[in-house]
Coordinates of C-alpha atoms in Angstrom, one line a residue:
M1 CA 67.0 157.9 70.4
K2 CA 70.2 158.0 68.3
P3 CA 72.3 155.1 68.7
I4 CA 75.7 155.3 71.0
A5 CA 78.6 154.8 68.7
V6 CA 81.2 152.5 70.4
L7 CA 84.7 152.4 68.7
G8 CA 86.5 149.1 69.0
A9 CA 85.5 145.5 69.8
G10 CA 88.2 144.6 72.5
L11 CA 87.1 143.9 76.2
A12 CA 86.3 147.6 76.9
G13 CA 84.2 148.2 73.7
L14 CA 82.0 145.1 74.0
T15 CA 81.8 145.7 78.0
A16 CA 80.6 149.1 77.2
A17 CA 78.0 148.2 74.6
A18 CA 76.7 145.3 76.6
E19 CA 76.3 147.5 79.8
L20 CA 74.5 150.1 77.6
K21 CA 72.1 147.5 76.2
R22 CA 71.3 146.1 79.7
R23 CA 70.3 149.8 80.6
G24 CA 68.0 149.9 77.5
L25 CA 70.2 152.1 75.3
P26 CA 71.0 151.5 71.6
A27 CA 74.6 150.9 71.1
V28 CA 76.5 150.0 67.8
V29 CA 80.1 148.8 67.9
F30 CA 82.4 149.8 65.1
E31 CA 85.4 147.6 64.7
A32 CA 88.2 148.0 62.0
G33 CA 89.4 144.5 62.0
K34 CA 88.0 141.3 61.2
A35 CA 87.5 139.8 64.4
V36 CA 86.4 141.1 68.1
G37 CA 89.0 140.7 71.1
G38 CA 91.4 143.4 70.3
M39 CA 94.8 142.8 72.3
A40 CA 93.0 139.9 74.1
A41 CA 94.1 137.3 71.3
S42 CA 96.0 134.0 71.8
F43 CA 97.7 131.8 69.1
K44 CA 98.3 128.2 69.0
D45 CA 101.0 126.8 66.5
A46 CA 101.2 123.3 64.9
E47 CA 103.1 121.9 67.5
G48 CA 100.6 122.6 70.3
F49 CA 102.4 125.7 72.0
S50 CA 99.7 128.6 72.7
Y51 CA 101.0 132.1 73.5
D52 CA 99.1 135.3 74.3
Y53 CA 99.3 138.7 72.6
G54 CA 101.4 140.1 75.4
A55 CA 100.7 139.4 78.9
H56 CA 97.1 139.0 80.5
F57 CA 96.0 138.5 83.9
I58 CA 92.2 137.1 84.4
S59 CA 90.6 136.8 87.7
N60 CA 87.9 134.4 88.8
R61 CA 85.9 137.4 89.5
L62 CA 86.2 138.9 85.9
A63 CA 85.2 135.5 84.5
K64 CA 82.1 135.5 86.5
A65 CA 81.2 138.9 85.6
L66 CA 81.7 137.9 82.0
G67 CA 79.7 135.0 82.2
A68 CA 82.9 132.9 81.5
E69 CA 83.9 131.0 84.5
D70 CA 82.5 127.7 83.3
I71 CA 85.3 127.5 80.8
C72 CA 88.1 128.8 83.0
R73 CA 90.8 126.7 84.7
T74 CA 92.1 127.7 88.0
V75 CA 96.0 128.9 87.9
R76 CA 97.6 127.2 91.0
H77 CA 100.6 129.1 91.2
Y78 CA 102.0 132.4 90.1
G79 CA 105.4 134.3 91.3
E80 CA 107.9 136.9 90.0
A81 CA 111.6 136.9 90.6
V82 CA 114.3 139.9 89.8
R83 CA 117.7 138.7 88.3
I84 CA 120.5 140.8 89.8
D85 CA 124.1 140.1 90.1
G86 CA 123.7 136.6 88.6
R87 CA 121.2 135.5 91.2
D88 CA 117.6 135.3 91.4
R89 CA 115.6 137.1 94.3
S90 CA 111.8 136.6 94.7
H91 CA 109.9 139.8 94.2
P92 CA 109.2 141.6 96.6
F93 CA 110.3 140.0 99.7
G94 CA 113.6 138.3 98.2
L95 CA 114.7 141.8 97.4
M96 CA 114.1 143.2 100.7
A97 CA 116.3 140.3 101.9
E98 CA 119.3 141.9 100.2
P99 CA 121.1 144.0 103.1
R100 CA 122.1 147.0 100.8
F101 CA 118.3 147.3 99.7
L102 CA 116.9 146.8 103.0
A103 CA 119.3 149.5 104.5
S104 CA 118.6 152.0 101.9
A105 CA 114.8 151.5 102.3
L106 CA 114.8 151.8 106.1
K107 CA 117.1 155.1 105.7
S108 CA 114.6 156.4 103.1
R109 CA 111.7 155.4 105.3
F110 CA 112.7 157.1 108.5
A111 CA 114.3 160.0 106.7
S112 CA 112.7 163.5 107.1
R113 CA 110.4 163.6 104.1
P114 CA 110.0 166.7 101.8
K115 CA 106.7 168.5 102.1
T116 CA 106.6 169.1 98.5
P117 CA 105.1 166.4 96.1
A118 CA 107.8 164.1 94.2
A119 CA 109.1 166.0 91.3
N120 CA 109.4 163.2 88.8
A121 CA 109.3 159.3 88.7
E122 CA 113.0 158.9 89.9
D123 CA 112.5 161.3 93.0
W124 CA 109.0 159.3 93.6
M125 CA 111.2 155.9 93.5
R126 CA 114.0 157.2 95.5
R127 CA 111.7 158.2 98.4
S128 CA 109.7 155.0 98.1
Y129 CA 112.4 152.2 97.6
G130 CA 115.8 154.0 98.7
D131 CA 118.6 154.8 96.5
A132 CA 119.9 151.3 96.0
M133 CA 116.8 149.4 94.8
A134 CA 115.7 152.8 92.8
E135 CA 119.1 152.6 90.9
E136 CA 119.6 149.2 90.5
V137 CA 116.0 147.8 90.1
A138 CA 113.3 150.3 89.8
M139 CA 114.7 152.9 87.5
P140 CA 116.2 150.5 84.9
L141 CA 112.9 148.5 84.6
V142 CA 110.9 151.6 84.2
E143 CA 113.1 153.0 81.8
A144 CA 113.2 150.0 79.7
W145 CA 109.5 149.6 79.9
S146 CA 108.6 153.1 78.9
G147 CA 111.6 154.2 76.7
A148 CA 112.3 157.3 78.8
P149 CA 114.8 158.5 81.5
A150 CA 113.0 158.2 85.0
R151 CA 113.8 161.9 85.6
E152 CA 111.4 162.9 82.5
L153 CA 108.7 160.6 83.8
S154 CA 105.9 161.9 86.1
S155 CA 105.6 160.6 89.7
S156 CA 102.4 159.3 88.6
V157 CA 104.2 156.2 87.3
G158 CA 103.8 155.2 91.0
E159 CA 100.4 154.6 90.6
K160 CA 101.1 151.4 88.4
F161 CA 102.7 149.7 91.5
G162 CA 100.6 147.1 93.8
N163 CA 99.6 146.8 97.2
S164 CA 101.3 147.6 100.4
I165 CA 103.8 145.1 102.1
V166 CA 101.5 144.1 104.6
K167 CA 98.5 143.5 102.0
S168 CA 101.2 141.6 99.9
L169 CA 102.2 139.5 102.7
Y170 CA 98.7 138.4 103.5
L171 CA 97.9 137.6 99.8
S172 CA 101.1 135.9 99.4
A173 CA 100.3 133.7 102.6
A174 CA 96.7 133.2 101.2
A175 CA 98.0 132.0 98.0
K176 CA 100.0 129.1 99.8
V177 CA 96.8 128.2 101.8
T178 CA 94.5 127.9 99.4
R179 CA 97.0 126.7 96.6
R180 CA 95.8 129.0 94.2
A181 CA 97.4 132.0 92.3
V182 CA 95.4 134.7 94.5
C183 CA 95.9 137.9 92.8
N184 CA 98.2 140.3 94.3
G185 CA 98.4 144.0 92.9
Y186 CA 96.3 143.2 89.7
T187 CA 93.1 145.8 90.1
R188 CA 92.8 149.1 92.2
T189 CA 89.2 149.2 91.2
M190 CA 87.9 146.6 93.2
P191 CA 89.4 144.9 96.6
E192 CA 91.7 142.0 96.4
G193 CA 91.5 139.0 98.8
A194 CA 91.9 135.2 99.3
G195 CA 89.0 134.5 97.3
V196 CA 90.3 136.6 94.0
Y197 CA 92.5 134.4 92.0
H198 CA 94.0 134.2 88.5
V199 CA 92.2 131.8 86.0
Y200 CA 92.5 131.1 82.4
P201 CA 90.1 130.3 79.7
E202 CA 90.1 127.1 77.9
G203 CA 91.0 127.8 74.0
G204 CA 92.4 131.1 74.6
L205 CA 91.9 134.8 75.7
A206 CA 89.2 135.7 73.1
R207 CA 86.8 132.9 74.5
M208 CA 86.3 135.3 77.6
L209 CA 84.6 137.7 75.1
E210 CA 82.0 135.2 73.7
P211 CA 79.1 135.6 76.4
T212 CA 79.1 139.5 76.0
L213 CA 79.2 139.0 72.2
R214 CA 76.1 137.0 72.4
K215 CA 74.3 139.5 74.3
L216 CA 75.1 142.1 71.6
D217 CA 72.9 140.0 69.0
G218 CA 74.4 141.5 65.9
A219 CA 75.2 145.0 67.3
V220 CA 79.1 144.5 66.1
R221 CA 80.0 145.8 62.8
L222 CA 83.3 144.2 61.8
Q223 CA 85.7 146.0 58.9
S224 CA 84.0 149.2 59.9
P225 CA 86.6 151.8 61.0
V226 CA 85.1 155.0 62.1
E227 CA 86.8 157.8 59.9
R228 CA 85.5 161.0 61.8
I229 CA 83.7 162.0 65.1
L230 CA 81.8 164.8 64.2
V231 CA 81.3 167.8 67.0
D232 CA 79.1 170.7 66.7
K233 CA 79.4 173.4 69.4
G234 CA 81.4 171.3 71.7
R235 CA 79.0 168.4 71.4
V236 CA 79.3 165.0 69.5
V237 CA 76.5 165.0 66.8
A238 CA 77.6 162.0 64.4
I239 CA 80.2 159.6 63.0
R240 CA 81.5 159.0 59.7
S241 CA 82.1 155.3 58.8
A242 CA 82.7 154.0 55.1
G243 CA 82.2 157.5 53.9
V244 CA 78.4 157.5 55.6
E245 CA 77.5 160.0 58.2
I246 CA 75.6 158.5 61.0
P247 CA 73.8 160.9 63.6
V248 CA 74.8 159.5 67.4
S249 CA 73.8 160.5 70.7
A250 CA 77.3 159.7 72.1
V251 CA 80.4 158.1 71.1
I252 CA 82.6 155.8 73.3
S253 CA 86.1 155.6 72.0
T254 CA 88.8 152.8 72.8
A255 CA 91.2 154.1 70.3
P256 CA 94.6 155.4 71.5
V257 CA 94.1 158.8 73.0
N258 CA 96.7 160.2 70.7
V259 CA 94.8 159.3 67.8
L260 CA 91.5 161.1 68.9
P261 CA 92.7 164.5 67.7
R262 CA 92.7 163.0 64.0
L263 CA 89.2 161.4 64.4
V264 CA 87.6 164.6 65.9
E265 CA 86.3 167.2 63.6
G266 CA 84.7 170.3 64.6
T267 CA 86.8 171.2 67.7
D268 CA 90.5 171.8 68.7
A269 CA 89.9 170.6 72.6
L270 CA 91.8 167.3 72.1
K271 CA 94.9 168.9 70.4
P272 CA 96.9 168.5 73.4
L273 CA 96.6 164.6 73.2
A274 CA 98.5 164.2 70.1
A275 CA 101.8 164.5 72.1
F276 CA 101.1 161.6 74.2
R277 CA 103.3 158.6 73.9
Y278 CA 102.8 154.9 73.9
R279 CA 105.7 152.4 74.1
P280 CA 106.0 150.0 71.3
M281 CA 106.9 146.6 72.4
M282 CA 107.9 143.2 70.7
F283 CA 107.3 139.7 72.2
V284 CA 109.6 136.9 71.1
N285 CA 108.7 133.4 72.1
L286 CA 111.2 130.9 72.1
R287 CA 110.4 126.9 72.7
F288 CA 112.4 124.7 74.9
S289 CA 112.4 121.0 76.0
G290 CA 111.7 120.5 79.7
R291 CA 110.0 122.9 82.1
A292 CA 111.0 125.5 85.1
I293 CA 113.8 127.1 83.1
L294 CA 113.2 130.2 84.9
P295 CA 112.9 130.2 88.9
N296 CA 109.3 131.5 88.7
T297 CA 106.9 132.3 86.2
M298 CA 108.0 135.9 85.4
V299 CA 111.5 137.1 85.7
W300 CA 112.6 141.0 85.6
V301 CA 116.1 141.7 84.3
P302 CA 117.1 145.3 85.4
D303 CA 120.3 145.1 83.4
R304 CA 120.4 147.7 80.7
S305 CA 122.8 145.7 78.3
Q306 CA 120.1 143.1 78.0
L307 CA 117.7 143.0 75.1
S308 CA 114.8 141.8 77.2
F309 CA 113.8 143.4 80.4
R310 CA 111.1 140.8 81.3
L311 CA 111.1 136.9 80.6
T312 CA 108.1 134.8 81.4
E313 CA 107.6 131.1 81.4
A314 CA 103.7 130.8 81.3
P315 CA 103.9 127.2 81.5
I316 CA 104.9 127.1 85.1
S317 CA 101.6 128.5 86.2
M318 CA 99.7 127.1 83.1
P319 CA 101.0 124.0 82.0
W320 CA 98.6 123.3 79.3
L321 CA 100.0 126.0 77.5
A322 CA 102.8 123.9 76.4
P323 CA 103.0 120.1 75.3
E324 CA 104.2 117.7 78.2
G325 CA 107.6 118.0 78.6
K326 CA 108.3 121.4 76.9
T327 CA 107.8 124.9 77.6
L328 CA 107.6 128.4 76.1
I329 CA 109.5 131.6 77.2
T330 CA 108.2 135.1 76.3
F331 CA 110.8 137.8 75.9
D332 CA 109.4 141.4 76.2
I333 CA 111.4 143.9 74.4
G334 CA 110.8 147.7 74.4
C335 CA 111.8 149.5 71.4
E336 CA 110.6 152.6 68.9
V337 CA 109.1 151.8 65.8
G338 CA 111.6 151.8 62.9
D339 CA 114.5 151.7 65.2
A340 CA 117.3 148.9 65.2
R341 CA 115.4 146.6 67.2
W342 CA 112.0 147.2 65.7
T343 CA 113.4 146.1 62.4
M344 CA 115.5 143.2 63.4
S345 CA 114.5 139.9 61.5
D346 CA 112.6 137.4 63.5
E347 CA 115.6 134.9 63.3
D348 CA 118.0 137.7 64.7
L349 CA 115.5 138.5 67.5
A350 CA 115.2 134.6 68.5
R351 CA 119.0 134.4 68.2
T352 CA 119.8 137.3 70.4
C353 CA 117.1 135.9 73.0
L354 CA 118.6 132.8 72.9
D355 CA 122.1 134.2 73.9
Q356 CA 120.5 136.3 76.7
I357 CA 118.7 133.2 78.4
C358 CA 121.8 131.3 78.2
A359 CA 124.0 134.1 79.4
L360 CA 121.7 134.2 82.6
Y361 CA 120.7 130.5 83.1
G362 CA 123.5 128.3 81.4
E363 CA 124.9 127.5 78.1
E364 CA 123.1 124.2 78.4
L365 CA 119.8 125.5 77.2
R366 CA 121.1 125.5 73.6
G367 CA 120.8 121.8 73.4
R368 CA 117.3 122.0 75.0
Y369 CA 116.4 125.0 72.3
L370 CA 113.5 123.7 69.9
G371 CA 113.1 127.0 67.8
A372 CA 111.5 130.2 67.6
G373 CA 107.5 130.4 68.4
G374 CA 106.8 133.5 66.7
T375 CA 107.3 137.3 67.2
I376 CA 104.6 139.7 67.8
R377 CA 105.2 143.3 67.3
T378 CA 102.7 146.2 68.6
P379 CA 103.4 149.8 68.1
I380 CA 101.2 150.7 70.9
S381 CA 101.7 148.7 74.1
Y382 CA 102.0 150.7 77.4
P383 CA 101.1 154.5 78.0
V384 CA 104.1 156.8 78.7
Y385 CA 103.7 159.3 81.4
L386 CA 106.1 161.9 80.6
G387 CA 106.2 164.7 82.8
A388 CA 106.0 167.2 79.7
Y389 CA 102.3 166.7 79.4
E390 CA 101.4 165.3 83.0
T391 CA 98.9 168.3 83.4
E392 CA 97.0 167.5 80.1
R393 CA 97.1 163.8 81.0
R394 CA 95.5 164.4 84.5
L395 CA 92.9 166.8 82.9
F396 CA 92.2 164.1 80.3
S397 CA 91.6 161.6 83.2
M398 CA 88.8 163.9 84.4
S399 CA 87.0 164.2 81.1
T400 CA 87.8 164.6 77.2
G401 CA 86.4 168.1 77.1
V402 CA 83.8 167.4 74.5
D403 CA 80.3 166.7 75.5
G404 CA 79.0 163.1 74.4
L405 CA 82.4 161.9 74.0
Y406 CA 83.9 159.4 76.4
S407 CA 87.2 157.5 76.3
V408 CA 87.7 153.8 77.9
G409 CA 89.9 151.0 78.2
R410 CA 93.5 150.9 78.9
N411 CA 94.6 152.5 75.7
G412 CA 91.4 154.9 75.7
E413 CA 92.1 156.1 79.2
F414 CA 95.9 156.3 78.9
A415 CA 96.1 154.2 82.1
H416 CA 98.4 151.6 83.5
I417 CA 95.2 149.2 84.1
L418 CA 94.9 145.4 83.4
M419 CA 92.0 143.5 82.1
E420 CA 89.7 143.6 85.5
D421 CA 90.3 147.3 86.1
V422 CA 89.1 148.0 82.4
F423 CA 85.9 146.0 82.8
W424 CA 85.0 147.5 86.2
R425 CA 85.9 151.0 84.9
T426 CA 84.1 150.7 81.9
I427 CA 80.9 149.7 83.7
R428 CA 81.2 152.6 86.0
R429 CA 81.6 155.0 83.1
M430 CA 78.5 153.9 81.5
E431 CA 76.7 155.2 84.3
D432 CA 77.8 158.9 83.1
V433 CA 76.9 157.9 79.5
A434 CA 73.5 157.0 80.6
R435 CA 73.1 160.1 82.4
Y436 CA 74.1 162.3 79.4
V437 CA 71.9 160.7 76.9
A438 CA 69.0 161.0 79.1
S439 CA 69.6 164.5 79.7
P440 CA 72.2 165.9 77.1
S441 CA 71.4 169.6 77.8
E442 CA 73.0 169.1 81.1
G443 CA 76.5 168.3 79.4
S444 CA 78.5 165.3 80.1
Q445 CA 81.8 167.2 81.3
P446 CA 82.1 168.9 84.7
A447 CA 80.5 172.3 84.7
V448 CA 83.4 174.0 86.1
S449 CA 86.1 176.2 84.2
L450 CA 89.5 175.3 83.2
E451 CA 91.1 177.3 86.2
E452 CA 89.0 175.3 88.5
R453 CA 89.8 171.9 87.1
L454 CA 93.6 172.8 87.4
A455 CA 92.9 174.0 91.0
G456 CA 91.0 170.8 92.0
L457 CA 94.2 168.6 90.7
G458 CA 96.6 171.1 92.8
L459 CA 97.9 172.5 89.8
S460 CA 98.4 176.3 88.4
A461 CA 99.1 177.1 84.7
P462 CA 98.2 179.8 82.5
G463 CA 97.7 177.4 79.6
L464 CA 97.5 173.6 79.0
S465 CA 100.8 173.7 77.3
Q466 CA 102.5 174.7 80.3
P467 CA 103.8 172.2 82.8
A468 CA 102.4 172.3 86.3

């Protein structure tokens, strides 16, 4: 059998290759970089402060599935707050204790609901949370995180949000009883319960992937970017890497979906994906003496005048990430590549973030400031669900439109999912790949017309470029 090419050696790519090998199928992982792990990366500076490439949440269930449970520490506490009007409210229940938010939410809940689906993200938030919370909390945060007005975003943004209030109450109570950071809204693929809680690997995130890498036994090719995915008559036939054409039976991509049209040669089926947008982000780390500067591990800041919309003090939950008596705060900053924020120097970013936290939590923090811990910039952080291409996005969620080409992972699926969802969804997707390579003549895509696929989504459009 010709090998199955896997593009990218992050969590999704390595999981896909290992699952294929378990099924007795040959897979080769092509990684453009010098190391595996992708965005599952951690850094430690000379002073002993550790920080991740963005926020990652790992459950004990995922650690066990990866064979890494023995190197993980249990996270005993995790919580979120929202900073409004100079005060911190716990999320979500402290918000609902605010009279104006509660009254607005109740009014929305008991109002006669429109029979038509929500027109956009703003409409969805107003229906779900009421006008007050939508305007003061949900919309500012979603707009900072996505870089687009809520009215231009699809109502599918609501898929990102977590459990029902009843389920959240149960999981919050379970966390207090078990004294563990029980997962609450971090996976949609698998059920959450009192026995599923956050952990963190000794030595950093990339260590989670070491057992999987050992299973692959040399099947990963580093510094080997795939230059082209070759398609003939609607079916993947080969890839080109380092100028060499390699016949393959299928391709599994973890690349951002808007890159695929440039990689695929021999079809225009993926052309609409070129319009899909990802939100660039910067993560600025500041070091301080003391601990518990923030009221909880994460604080959301729905104030459009502030530089950062999310502050995280990871050592509150994982004290080993900073030296004793010290702490690290990460500032999430939305931007666009090349804009005024993106081009700010690291020194100016650190100074502005220090000004922000001092304005929020007191000028005395300047005396506790120990300097910047580094800035991470990524041009691709979160998928942006613009309404302009919602039809194309939903079609892509069903299939790539090319036989033998599969797209997995957060970037590859263009989905608001975290690590556990990435893992289980990739495992399940490999069932489709196994069926396809066993009987390629049957095709990997739904044997239905475009019109039927649109109808199955409740859509009707004369062409892919037409919004539903």
